[in-house]
Amino acid sequence: MPKMARESEKMAAVGSSKVAHQRRHRETGQTLEGRFRPECLQPIPTIHLDYRNSVDALVHKDLRLCFDGNRYCVPPRYVGRQLTVKADSSSVTITAVRGKFCEPPVTHSTFES
């Protein structure tokens, strides 16, 4: 049994032992113990949010696009098109309509001229 379900079951058992929670619900007609049966409880599904910075960047004639002060090379077939660049602190991903095609390594060094 998942941890959340066990905890909810314990809470329902503690709550149902109190006098205040013995009354029946006005709309459902159920008591607290009947309402929160362990077999009816299910964990909340996890939602994976995309928290990365996302920008559409134009690919120039020199096969490069600019993002966050850096220039990235892409295949020639993408010249003149907008590609989506997504980045966080550890990775940069460049995607086209058909999906990911390039994931260049991220370096945190600065170049001096």
mmCIF file of N, CA, C and O in Angstrom:
data_model
loop_
_atom_site.group_PDB
_atom_site.id
_atom_site.type_symbol
_atom_site.label_atom_id
_atom_site.label_comp_id
_atom_site.label_asym_id
_atom_site.label_seq_id
_atom_site.Cartn_x
_atom_site.Cartn_y
_atom_site.Cartn_z
ATOM 1 N N MET A 1 0.855 -1.173 0.000
ATOM 2 C CA MET A 1 0.000 0.000 0.000
ATOM 3 C C MET A 1 0.901 1.237 0.000
ATOM 4 O O MET A 1 1.845 1.302 0.763
ATOM 5 N N PRO A 2 0.626 2.227 -0.844
ATOM 6 C CA PRO A 2 1.442 3.442 -0.877
ATOM 7 C C PRO A 2 1.431 4.173 0.462
ATOM 8 O O PRO A 2 0.474 4.095 1.228
ATOM 9 N N LYS A 3 2.508 4.884 0.708
ATOM 10 C CA LYS A 3 2.675 5.592 1.974
ATOM 11 C C LYS A 3 1.545 6.596 2.210
ATOM 12 O O LYS A 3 1.027 6.697 3.312
ATOM 13 N N MET A 4 1.152 7.310 1.151
ATOM 14 C CA MET A 4 0.087 8.307 1.284
ATOM 15 C C MET A 4 -1.233 7.671 1.717
ATOM 16 O O MET A 4 -1.963 8.211 2.535
ATOM 17 N N ALA A 5 -1.521 6.499 1.165
ATOM 18 C CA ALA A 5 -2.772 5.820 1.501
ATOM 19 C C ALA A 5 -2.761 5.374 2.960
ATOM 20 O O ALA A 5 -3.774 5.467 3.651
ATOM 21 N N ARG A 6 -1.597 4.886 3.428
ATOM 22 C CA ARG A 6 -1.508 4.462 4.836
ATOM 23 C C ARG A 6 -1.712 5.651 5.766
ATOM 24 O O ARG A 6 -2.420 5.548 6.771
ATOM 25 N N GLU A 7 -1.081 6.787 5.423
ATOM 26 C CA GLU A 7 -1.226 7.972 6.261
ATOM 27 C C GLU A 7 -2.667 8.468 6.269
ATOM 28 O O GLU A 7 -3.199 8.848 7.305
ATOM 29 N N SER A 8 -3.316 8.457 5.110
ATOM 30 C CA SER A 8 -4.709 8.885 5.026
ATOM 31 C C SER A 8 -5.612 7.952 5.822
ATOM 32 O O SER A 8 -6.562 8.395 6.463
ATOM 33 N N GLU A 9 -5.293 6.656 5.780
ATOM 34 C CA GLU A 9 -6.078 5.673 6.543
ATOM 35 C C GLU A 9 -5.947 5.940 8.041
ATOM 36 O O GLU A 9 -6.933 5.903 8.776
ATOM 37 N N LYS A 10 -4.717 6.239 8.499
ATOM 38 C CA LYS A 10 -4.509 6.540 9.915
ATOM 39 C C LYS A 10 -5.273 7.796 10.316
ATOM 40 O O LYS A 10 -5.891 7.855 11.368
ATOM 41 N N MET A 11 -5.211 8.826 9.460
ATOM 42 C CA MET A 11 -5.911 10.075 9.752
ATOM 43 C C MET A 11 -7.412 9.849 9.812
ATOM 44 O O MET A 11 -8.103 10.412 10.673
ATOM 45 N N ALA A 12 -7.933 9.023 8.919
ATOM 46 C CA ALA A 12 -9.368 8.739 8.922
ATOM 47 C C ALA A 12 -9.759 7.988 10.186
ATOM 48 O O ALA A 12 -10.813 8.242 10.775
ATOM 49 N N ALA A 13 -8.890 7.062 10.636
ATOM 50 C CA ALA A 13 -9.187 6.299 11.846
ATOM 51 C C ALA A 13 -9.173 7.208 13.072
ATOM 52 O O ALA A 13 -10.049 7.112 13.942
ATOM 53 N N VAL A 14 -8.203 8.105 13.141
ATOM 54 C CA VAL A 14 -8.127 9.031 14.274
ATOM 55 C C VAL A 14 -9.322 9.977 14.248
ATOM 56 O O VAL A 14 -9.967 10.211 15.265
ATOM 57 N N GLY A 15 -9.640 10.521 13.078
ATOM 58 C CA GLY A 15 -10.752 11.452 12.963
ATOM 59 C C GLY A 15 -12.094 10.810 13.258
ATOM 60 O O GLY A 15 -12.979 11.425 13.841
ATOM 61 N N SER A 16 -12.270 9.547 12.868
ATOM 62 C CA SER A 16 -13.559 8.891 13.076
ATOM 63 C C SER A 16 -13.770 8.489 14.526
ATOM 64 O O SER A 16 -14.887 8.220 14.935
ATOM 65 N N SER A 17 -12.698 8.453 15.316
ATOM 66 C CA SER A 17 -12.860 8.084 16.726
ATOM 67 C C SER A 17 -13.367 9.265 17.561
ATOM 68 O O SER A 17 -13.793 9.079 18.685
ATOM 69 N N LYS A 18 -13.318 10.467 17.002
ATOM 70 C CA LYS A 18 -13.796 11.644 17.732
ATOM 71 C C LYS A 18 -15.316 11.771 17.591
ATOM 72 O O LYS A 18 -15.891 11.413 16.578
ATOM 73 N N VAL A 19 -15.935 12.296 18.593
ATOM 74 C CA VAL A 19 -17.384 12.437 18.606
ATOM 75 C C VAL A 19 -17.847 13.397 17.507
ATOM 76 O O VAL A 19 -18.864 13.189 16.866
ATOM 77 N N ALA A 20 -17.105 14.449 17.266
ATOM 78 C CA ALA A 20 -17.509 15.453 16.292
ATOM 79 C C ALA A 20 -17.593 14.887 14.882
ATOM 80 O O ALA A 20 -18.330 15.393 14.059
ATOM 81 N N HIS A 21 -16.850 13.840 14.596
ATOM 82 C CA HIS A 21 -16.834 13.273 13.248
ATOM 83 C C HIS A 21 -17.741 12.051 13.097
ATOM 84 O O HIS A 21 -17.649 11.330 12.130
ATOM 85 N N GLN A 22 -18.615 11.813 14.034
ATOM 86 C CA GLN A 22 -19.518 10.677 13.943
ATOM 87 C C GLN A 22 -20.802 11.017 13.189
ATOM 88 O O GLN A 22 -21.540 10.139 12.787
ATOM 89 N N ARG A 23 -21.053 12.289 12.979
ATOM 90 C CA ARG A 23 -22.277 12.676 12.282
ATOM 91 C C ARG A 23 -22.188 12.322 10.803
ATOM 92 O O ARG A 23 -21.115 12.151 10.251
ATOM 93 N N ARG A 24 -23.314 12.244 10.164
ATOM 94 C CA ARG A 24 -23.370 11.937 8.737
ATOM 95 C C ARG A 24 -23.305 13.225 7.928
ATOM 96 O O ARG A 24 -23.845 14.257 8.323
ATOM 97 N N HIS A 25 -22.669 13.117 6.793
ATOM 98 C CA HIS A 25 -22.539 14.274 5.911
ATOM 99 C C HIS A 25 -23.915 14.649 5.378
ATOM 100 O O HIS A 25 -24.717 13.795 5.014
ATOM 101 N N ARG A 26 -24.167 15.957 5.292
ATOM 102 C CA ARG A 26 -25.484 16.448 4.888
ATOM 103 C C ARG A 26 -25.845 16.017 3.461
ATOM 104 O O ARG A 26 -26.986 15.664 3.184
ATOM 105 N N GLU A 27 -24.888 16.057 2.529
ATOM 106 C CA GLU A 27 -25.187 15.767 1.128
ATOM 107 C C GLU A 27 -25.004 14.291 0.758
ATOM 108 O O GLU A 27 -25.785 13.730 -0.001
ATOM 109 N N THR A 28 -23.947 13.669 1.260
ATOM 110 C CA THR A 28 -23.670 12.280 0.868
ATOM 111 C C THR A 28 -24.304 11.266 1.801
ATOM 112 O O THR A 28 -24.477 10.113 1.425
ATOM 113 N N GLY A 29 -24.581 11.666 3.044
ATOM 114 C CA GLY A 29 -25.161 10.742 4.008
ATOM 115 C C GLY A 29 -24.154 9.752 4.562
ATOM 116 O O GLY A 29 -24.525 8.783 5.209
ATOM 117 N N GLN A 30 -22.861 9.985 4.324
ATOM 118 C CA GLN A 30 -21.824 9.066 4.788
ATOM 119 C C GLN A 30 -21.132 9.622 6.014
ATOM 120 O O GLN A 30 -21.026 10.834 6.195
ATOM 121 N N THR A 31 -20.616 8.696 6.847
ATOM 122 C CA THR A 31 -19.779 9.115 7.967
ATOM 123 C C THR A 31 -18.354 9.270 7.447
ATOM 124 O O THR A 31 -18.037 8.852 6.329
ATOM 125 N N LEU A 32 -17.489 9.857 8.267
ATOM 126 C CA LEU A 32 -16.100 10.049 7.870
ATOM 127 C C LEU A 32 -15.417 8.705 7.583
ATOM 128 O O LEU A 32 -14.687 8.569 6.603
ATOM 129 N N GLU A 33 -15.687 7.732 8.398
ATOM 130 C CA GLU A 33 -15.077 6.412 8.215
ATOM 131 C C GLU A 33 -15.548 5.752 6.913
ATOM 132 O O GLU A 33 -14.778 5.134 6.193
ATOM 133 N N GLY A 34 -16.821 5.930 6.587
ATOM 134 C CA GLY A 34 -17.344 5.360 5.348
ATOM 135 C C GLY A 34 -16.871 6.112 4.115
ATOM 136 O O GLY A 34 -16.726 5.547 3.039
ATOM 137 N N ARG A 35 -16.644 7.394 4.278
ATOM 138 C CA ARG A 35 -16.236 8.228 3.146
ATOM 139 C C ARG A 35 -14.779 7.981 2.723
ATOM 140 O O ARG A 35 -14.459 7.981 1.555
ATOM 141 N N PHE A 36 -13.902 7.769 3.703
ATOM 142 C CA PHE A 36 -12.481 7.608 3.420
ATOM 143 C C PHE A 36 -12.020 6.177 3.630
ATOM 144 O O PHE A 36 -11.131 5.899 4.421
ATOM 145 N N ARG A 37 -12.601 5.273 2.882
ATOM 146 C CA ARG A 37 -12.166 3.875 2.927
ATOM 147 C C ARG A 37 -10.809 3.760 2.242
ATOM 148 O O ARG A 37 -10.582 4.374 1.199
ATOM 149 N N PRO A 38 -9.890 2.974 2.793
ATOM 150 C CA PRO A 38 -8.540 2.862 2.215
ATOM 151 C C PRO A 38 -8.540 2.406 0.762
ATOM 152 O O PRO A 38 -7.725 2.858 -0.034
ATOM 153 N N GLU A 39 -9.456 1.529 0.381
ATOM 154 C CA GLU A 39 -9.458 1.021 -0.992
ATOM 155 C C GLU A 39 -9.912 2.072 -2.002
ATOM 156 O O GLU A 39 -9.693 1.946 -3.203
ATOM 157 N N CYS A 40 -10.534 3.166 -1.521
ATOM 158 C CA CYS A 40 -10.989 4.228 -2.414
ATOM 159 C C CYS A 40 -9.963 5.341 -2.592
ATOM 160 O O CYS A 40 -10.092 6.157 -3.489
ATOM 161 N N LEU A 41 -8.953 5.387 -1.725
ATOM 162 C CA LEU A 41 -7.967 6.454 -1.794
ATOM 163 C C LEU A 41 -6.895 6.129 -2.822
ATOM 164 O O LEU A 41 -6.404 5.019 -2.881
ATOM 165 N N GLN A 42 -6.558 7.094 -3.632
ATOM 166 C CA GLN A 42 -5.515 6.930 -4.638
ATOM 167 C C GLN A 42 -4.564 8.112 -4.555
ATOM 168 O O GLN A 42 -4.980 9.225 -4.248
ATOM 169 N N PRO A 43 -3.277 7.884 -4.839
ATOM 170 C CA PRO A 43 -2.336 9.006 -4.798
ATOM 171 C C PRO A 43 -2.608 10.000 -5.921
ATOM 172 O O PRO A 43 -3.115 9.646 -6.982
ATOM 173 N N ILE A 44 -2.248 11.237 -5.684
ATOM 174 C CA ILE A 44 -2.394 12.278 -6.696
ATOM 175 C C ILE A 44 -1.322 12.059 -7.753
ATOM 176 O O ILE A 44 -0.154 11.843 -7.426
ATOM 177 N N PRO A 45 -1.676 12.096 -9.035
ATOM 178 C CA PRO A 45 -0.669 11.885 -10.080
ATOM 179 C C PRO A 45 0.351 13.019 -10.085
ATOM 180 O O PRO A 45 0.015 14.177 -9.833
ATOM 181 N N THR A 46 1.606 12.669 -10.365
ATOM 182 C CA THR A 46 2.646 13.686 -10.427
ATOM 183 C C THR A 46 2.592 14.394 -11.771
ATOM 184 O O THR A 46 2.345 13.783 -12.803
ATOM 185 N N ILE A 47 2.811 15.692 -11.747
ATOM 186 C CA ILE A 47 2.806 16.505 -12.956
ATOM 187 C C ILE A 47 4.230 17.008 -13.164
ATOM 188 O O ILE A 47 4.811 17.634 -12.285
ATOM 189 N N HIS A 48 4.797 16.688 -14.309
ATOM 190 C CA HIS A 48 6.145 17.119 -14.621
ATOM 191 C C HIS A 48 6.077 18.429 -15.408
ATOM 192 O O HIS A 48 5.659 18.440 -16.557
ATOM 193 N N LEU A 49 6.464 19.495 -14.755
ATOM 194 C CA LEU A 49 6.425 20.801 -15.390
ATOM 195 C C LEU A 49 7.748 21.096 -16.080
ATOM 196 O O LEU A 49 8.802 20.735 -15.588
ATOM 197 N N ASP A 50 7.670 21.750 -17.218
ATOM 198 C CA ASP A 50 8.866 22.147 -17.939
ATOM 199 C C ASP A 50 9.252 23.532 -17.444
ATOM 200 O O ASP A 50 8.658 24.536 -17.810
ATOM 201 N N TYR A 51 10.232 23.600 -16.555
ATOM 202 C CA TYR A 51 10.619 24.834 -15.907
ATOM 203 C C TYR A 51 11.750 25.554 -16.634
ATOM 204 O O TYR A 51 12.237 26.579 -16.187
ATOM 205 N N ARG A 52 12.196 25.027 -17.762
ATOM 206 C CA ARG A 52 13.325 25.603 -18.478
ATOM 207 C C ARG A 52 12.923 26.897 -19.186
ATOM 208 O O ARG A 52 11.769 27.095 -19.538
ATOM 209 N N ASN A 53 13.917 27.783 -19.389
ATOM 210 C CA ASN A 53 13.698 28.973 -20.203
ATOM 211 C C ASN A 53 13.480 28.522 -21.634
ATOM 212 O O ASN A 53 14.216 27.683 -22.138
ATOM 213 N N SER A 54 12.499 29.068 -22.310
ATOM 214 C CA SER A 54 12.184 28.665 -23.672
ATOM 215 C C SER A 54 12.107 29.896 -24.567
ATOM 216 O O SER A 54 11.416 30.854 -24.248
ATOM 217 N N VAL A 55 12.846 29.847 -25.698
ATOM 218 C CA VAL A 55 12.890 30.965 -26.628
ATOM 219 C C VAL A 55 12.883 30.408 -28.044
ATOM 220 O O VAL A 55 13.499 29.383 -28.322
ATOM 221 N N ASP A 56 12.167 31.074 -28.949
ATOM 222 C CA ASP A 56 12.246 30.742 -30.367
ATOM 223 C C ASP A 56 13.345 31.590 -30.972
ATOM 224 O O ASP A 56 13.361 32.809 -30.804
ATOM 225 N N ALA A 57 14.293 30.941 -31.658
ATOM 226 C CA ALA A 57 15.429 31.656 -32.232
ATOM 227 C C ALA A 57 15.506 31.399 -33.727
ATOM 228 O O ALA A 57 15.247 30.285 -34.196
ATOM 229 N N LEU A 58 15.867 32.435 -34.484
ATOM 230 C CA LEU A 58 15.993 32.355 -35.928
ATOM 231 C C LEU A 58 17.380 31.835 -36.299
ATOM 232 O O LEU A 58 18.387 32.293 -35.761
ATOM 233 N N VAL A 59 17.435 30.881 -37.242
ATOM 234 C CA VAL A 59 18.709 30.367 -37.733
ATOM 235 C C VAL A 59 19.152 31.256 -38.891
ATOM 236 O O VAL A 59 18.437 31.425 -39.873
ATOM 237 N N HIS A 60 20.336 31.837 -38.768
ATOM 238 C CA HIS A 60 20.872 32.754 -39.776
ATOM 239 C C HIS A 60 21.602 31.995 -40.884
ATOM 240 O O HIS A 60 21.814 30.784 -40.797
ATOM 241 N N LYS A 61 22.022 32.744 -41.918
ATOM 242 C CA LYS A 61 22.689 32.133 -43.076
ATOM 243 C C LYS A 61 24.011 31.443 -42.724
ATOM 244 O O LYS A 61 24.446 30.561 -43.434
ATOM 245 N N ASP A 62 24.620 31.849 -41.626
ATOM 246 C CA ASP A 62 25.886 31.212 -41.233
ATOM 247 C C ASP A 62 25.660 29.943 -40.403
ATOM 248 O O ASP A 62 26.565 29.441 -39.754
ATOM 249 N N LEU A 63 24.430 29.402 -40.439
ATOM 250 C CA LEU A 63 24.026 28.157 -39.767
ATOM 251 C C LEU A 63 24.011 28.275 -38.250
ATOM 252 O O LEU A 63 24.065 27.272 -37.559
ATOM 253 N N ARG A 64 23.908 29.483 -37.743
ATOM 254 C CA ARG A 64 23.944 29.668 -36.298
ATOM 255 C C ARG A 64 22.697 30.381 -35.804
ATOM 256 O O ARG A 64 22.061 31.128 -36.524
ATOM 257 N N LEU A 65 22.399 30.113 -34.535
ATOM 258 C CA LEU A 65 21.343 30.853 -33.855
ATOM 259 C C LEU A 65 21.917 31.383 -32.556
ATOM 260 O O LEU A 65 22.840 30.810 -31.988
ATOM 261 N N CYS A 66 21.379 32.493 -32.109
ATOM 262 C CA CYS A 66 21.868 33.140 -30.889
ATOM 263 C C CYS A 66 20.886 32.897 -29.744
ATOM 264 O O CYS A 66 19.673 33.020 -29.916
ATOM 265 N N PHE A 67 21.452 32.560 -28.604
ATOM 266 C CA PHE A 67 20.636 32.363 -27.406
ATOM 267 C C PHE A 67 21.498 32.684 -26.187
ATOM 268 O O PHE A 67 22.586 32.126 -26.029
ATOM 269 N N ASP A 68 21.033 33.571 -25.366
ATOM 270 C CA ASP A 68 21.672 33.898 -24.098
ATOM 271 C C ASP A 68 23.144 34.298 -24.274
ATOM 272 O O ASP A 68 24.009 33.884 -23.506
ATOM 273 N N GLY A 69 23.429 35.054 -25.324
ATOM 274 C CA GLY A 69 24.788 35.530 -25.561
ATOM 275 C C GLY A 69 25.711 34.509 -26.195
ATOM 276 O O GLY A 69 26.889 34.770 -26.390
ATOM 277 N N ASN A 70 25.208 33.335 -26.517
ATOM 278 C CA ASN A 70 26.005 32.293 -27.156
ATOM 279 C C ASN A 70 25.466 32.023 -28.552
ATOM 280 O O ASN A 70 24.308 32.297 -28.847
ATOM 281 N N ARG A 71 26.296 31.448 -29.401
ATOM 282 C CA ARG A 71 25.876 31.090 -30.759
ATOM 283 C C ARG A 71 26.005 29.577 -30.917
ATOM 284 O O ARG A 71 27.016 28.996 -30.565
ATOM 285 N N TYR A 72 24.969 28.969 -31.459
ATOM 286 C CA TYR A 72 24.932 27.518 -31.633
ATOM 287 C C TYR A 72 24.769 27.190 -33.112
ATOM 288 O O TYR A 72 23.963 27.801 -33.808
ATOM 289 N N CYS A 73 25.532 26.209 -33.585
ATOM 290 C CA CYS A 73 25.459 25.762 -34.974
ATOM 291 C C CYS A 73 24.358 24.714 -35.126
ATOM 292 O O CYS A 73 24.176 23.862 -34.246
ATOM 293 N N VAL A 74 23.650 24.761 -36.249
ATOM 294 C CA VAL A 74 22.610 23.778 -36.552
ATOM 295 C C VAL A 74 22.791 23.306 -37.997
ATOM 296 O O VAL A 74 23.510 23.939 -38.770
ATOM 297 N N PRO A 75 22.147 22.217 -38.397
ATOM 298 C CA PRO A 75 22.249 21.735 -39.775
ATOM 299 C C PRO A 75 21.725 22.769 -40.780
ATOM 300 O O PRO A 75 20.834 23.566 -40.471
ATOM 301 N N PRO A 76 22.266 22.761 -42.014
ATOM 302 C CA PRO A 76 21.892 23.753 -43.033
ATOM 303 C C PRO A 76 20.417 23.778 -43.397
ATOM 304 O O PRO A 76 19.895 24.808 -43.803
ATOM 305 N N ARG A 77 19.720 22.673 -43.238
ATOM 306 C CA ARG A 77 18.303 22.624 -43.640
ATOM 307 C C ARG A 77 17.427 23.543 -42.785
ATOM 308 O O ARG A 77 16.284 23.806 -43.114
ATOM 309 N N TYR A 78 17.948 24.050 -41.661
ATOM 310 C CA TYR A 78 17.155 24.899 -40.772
ATOM 311 C C TYR A 78 17.397 26.396 -40.987
ATOM 312 O O TYR A 78 16.866 27.216 -40.247
ATOM 313 N N VAL A 79 18.183 26.787 -41.982
ATOM 314 C CA VAL A 79 18.448 28.197 -42.256
ATOM 315 C C VAL A 79 17.133 28.926 -42.547
ATOM 316 O O VAL A 79 16.300 28.455 -43.324
ATOM 317 N N GLY A 80 16.938 30.060 -41.881
ATOM 318 C CA GLY A 80 15.732 30.859 -42.070
ATOM 319 C C GLY A 80 14.541 30.396 -41.260
ATOM 320 O O GLY A 80 13.474 31.008 -41.324
ATOM 321 N N ARG A 81 14.676 29.329 -40.498
ATOM 322 C CA ARG A 81 13.555 28.819 -39.695
ATOM 323 C C ARG A 81 13.714 29.181 -38.234
ATOM 324 O O ARG A 81 14.811 29.431 -37.746
ATOM 325 N N GLN A 82 12.604 29.180 -37.526
ATOM 326 C CA GLN A 82 12.599 29.410 -36.088
ATOM 327 C C GLN A 82 12.729 28.055 -35.393
ATOM 328 O O GLN A 82 11.971 27.133 -35.678
ATOM 329 N N LEU A 83 13.666 27.925 -34.494
ATOM 330 C CA LEU A 83 13.825 26.721 -33.689
ATOM 331 C C LEU A 83 13.595 27.092 -32.230
ATOM 332 O O LEU A 83 13.828 28.230 -31.820
ATOM 333 N N THR A 84 13.164 26.138 -31.440
ATOM 334 C CA THR A 84 12.917 26.368 -30.025
ATOM 335 C C THR A 84 14.157 25.976 -29.236
ATOM 336 O O THR A 84 14.655 24.865 -29.367
ATOM 337 N N VAL A 85 14.626 26.899 -28.424
ATOM 338 C CA VAL A 85 15.780 26.644 -27.561
ATOM 339 C C VAL A 85 15.277 26.642 -26.125
ATOM 340 O O VAL A 85 14.636 27.592 -25.677
ATOM 341 N N LYS A 86 15.547 25.556 -25.403
ATOM 342 C CA LYS A 86 15.159 25.447 -23.995
ATOM 343 C C LYS A 86 16.424 25.230 -23.185
ATOM 344 O O LYS A 86 17.265 24.418 -23.553
ATOM 345 N N ALA A 87 16.534 25.952 -22.070
ATOM 346 C CA ALA A 87 17.751 25.864 -21.273
ATOM 347 C C ALA A 87 17.452 25.964 -19.789
ATOM 348 O O ALA A 87 16.510 26.635 -19.369
ATOM 349 N N ASP A 88 18.266 25.270 -19.010
ATOM 350 C CA ASP A 88 18.294 25.446 -17.560
ATOM 351 C C ASP A 88 19.761 25.582 -17.169
ATOM 352 O O ASP A 88 20.610 25.799 -18.030
ATOM 353 N N SER A 89 20.075 25.435 -15.924
ATOM 354 C CA SER A 89 21.441 25.665 -15.477
ATOM 355 C C SER A 89 22.420 24.595 -15.939
ATOM 356 O O SER A 89 23.623 24.806 -15.924
ATOM 357 N N SER A 90 21.933 23.448 -16.392
ATOM 358 C CA SER A 90 22.850 22.368 -16.761
ATOM 359 C C SER A 90 22.760 21.912 -18.211
ATOM 360 O O SER A 90 23.585 21.112 -18.640
ATOM 361 N N SER A 91 21.772 22.366 -18.969
ATOM 362 C CA SER A 91 21.667 21.888 -20.343
ATOM 363 C C SER A 91 20.965 22.893 -21.248
ATOM 364 O O SER A 91 20.198 23.735 -20.789
ATOM 365 N N VAL A 92 21.262 22.761 -22.549
ATOM 366 C CA VAL A 92 20.598 23.539 -23.592
ATOM 367 C C VAL A 92 20.090 22.539 -24.611
ATOM 368 O O VAL A 92 20.829 21.668 -25.054
ATOM 369 N N THR A 93 18.820 22.651 -24.995
ATOM 370 C CA THR A 93 18.231 21.745 -25.976
ATOM 371 C C THR A 93 17.624 22.568 -27.102
ATOM 372 O O THR A 93 16.850 23.481 -26.842
ATOM 373 N N ILE A 94 17.992 22.229 -28.325
ATOM 374 C CA ILE A 94 17.449 22.914 -29.497
ATOM 375 C C ILE A 94 16.516 21.942 -30.191
ATOM 376 O O ILE A 94 16.902 20.819 -30.500
ATOM 377 N N THR A 95 15.279 22.373 -30.426
ATOM 378 C CA THR A 95 14.306 21.468 -31.030
ATOM 379 C C THR A 95 13.685 22.097 -32.272
ATOM 380 O O THR A 95 13.532 23.304 -32.368
ATOM 381 N N ALA A 96 13.343 21.217 -33.198
ATOM 382 C CA ALA A 96 12.615 21.614 -34.397
ATOM 383 C C ALA A 96 11.222 21.022 -34.279
ATOM 384 O O ALA A 96 10.870 20.429 -33.262
ATOM 385 N N VAL A 97 10.425 21.127 -35.308
ATOM 386 C CA VAL A 97 9.057 20.614 -35.287
ATOM 387 C C VAL A 97 9.044 19.102 -35.045
ATOM 388 O O VAL A 97 8.210 18.584 -34.326
ATOM 389 N N ARG A 98 9.991 18.395 -35.617
ATOM 390 C CA ARG A 98 10.005 16.936 -35.509
ATOM 391 C C ARG A 98 10.677 16.420 -34.243
ATOM 392 O O ARG A 98 10.818 15.235 -34.063
ATOM 393 N N GLY A 99 11.149 17.290 -33.387
ATOM 394 C CA GLY A 99 11.733 16.838 -32.129
ATOM 395 C C GLY A 99 13.171 17.270 -31.960
ATOM 396 O O GLY A 99 13.737 17.981 -32.773
ATOM 397 N N LYS A 100 13.769 16.799 -30.884
ATOM 398 C CA LYS A 100 15.108 17.217 -30.500
ATOM 399 C C LYS A 100 16.139 16.715 -31.500
ATOM 400 O O LYS A 100 16.133 15.566 -31.893
ATOM 401 N N PHE A 101 17.037 17.594 -31.926
ATOM 402 C CA PHE A 101 18.098 17.149 -32.821
ATOM 403 C C PHE A 101 19.469 17.567 -32.319
ATOM 404 O O PHE A 101 20.478 17.107 -32.816
ATOM 405 N N CYS A 102 19.544 18.423 -31.329
ATOM 406 C CA CYS A 102 20.842 18.902 -30.887
ATOM 407 C C CYS A 102 20.797 19.211 -29.401
ATOM 408 O O CYS A 102 19.877 19.849 -28.921
ATOM 409 N N GLU A 103 21.782 18.729 -28.676
ATOM 410 C CA GLU A 103 21.890 19.034 -27.264
ATOM 411 C C GLU A 103 23.359 19.335 -26.963
ATOM 412 O O GLU A 103 24.103 18.470 -26.520
ATOM 413 N N PRO A 104 23.802 20.567 -27.237
ATOM 414 C CA PRO A 104 25.209 20.904 -27.037
ATOM 415 C C PRO A 104 25.568 20.937 -25.558
ATOM 416 O O PRO A 104 24.718 21.214 -24.713
ATOM 417 N N PRO A 105 26.811 20.632 -25.217
ATOM 418 C CA PRO A 105 27.215 20.700 -23.807
ATOM 419 C C PRO A 105 27.240 22.148 -23.327
ATOM 420 O O PRO A 105 27.524 23.056 -24.096
ATOM 421 N N VAL A 106 26.925 22.344 -22.080
ATOM 422 C CA VAL A 106 26.936 23.681 -21.500
ATOM 423 C C VAL A 106 28.245 23.873 -20.773
ATOM 424 O O VAL A 106 28.638 23.039 -19.960
ATOM 425 N N THR A 107 28.936 24.953 -21.073
ATOM 426 C CA THR A 107 30.157 25.284 -20.344
ATOM 427 C C THR A 107 29.921 26.592 -19.621
ATOM 428 O O THR A 107 29.232 27.477 -20.119
ATOM 429 N N HIS A 108 30.472 26.703 -18.460
ATOM 430 C CA HIS A 108 30.275 27.890 -17.640
ATOM 431 C C HIS A 108 31.524 28.756 -17.598
ATOM 432 O O HIS A 108 31.761 29.480 -16.660
ATOM 433 N N SER A 109 32.360 28.670 -18.619
ATOM 434 C CA SER A 109 33.566 29.494 -18.646
ATOM 435 C C SER A 109 33.321 30.713 -19.533
ATOM 436 O O SER A 109 32.504 30.689 -20.436
ATOM 437 N N THR A 110 34.058 31.764 -19.294
ATOM 438 C CA THR A 110 33.941 32.958 -20.117
ATOM 439 C C THR A 110 35.220 33.117 -20.913
ATOM 440 O O THR A 110 36.307 32.771 -20.450
ATOM 441 N N PHE A 111 35.109 33.629 -22.126
ATOM 442 C CA PHE A 111 36.258 33.815 -22.982
ATOM 443 C C PHE A 111 36.608 35.295 -23.024
ATOM 444 O O PHE A 111 35.745 36.131 -23.233
ATOM 445 N N GLU A 112 37.866 35.593 -22.828
ATOM 446 C CA GLU A 112 38.313 36.975 -22.882
ATOM 447 C C GLU A 112 39.015 37.210 -24.204
ATOM 448 O O GLU A 112 39.741 36.363 -24.689
ATOM 449 N N SER A 113 38.806 38.395 -24.792
ATOM 450 C CA SER A 113 39.472 38.670 -26.058
ATOM 451 C C SER A 113 40.741 39.443 -25.858
ATOM 452 O O SER A 113 41.058 39.987 -24.918
#
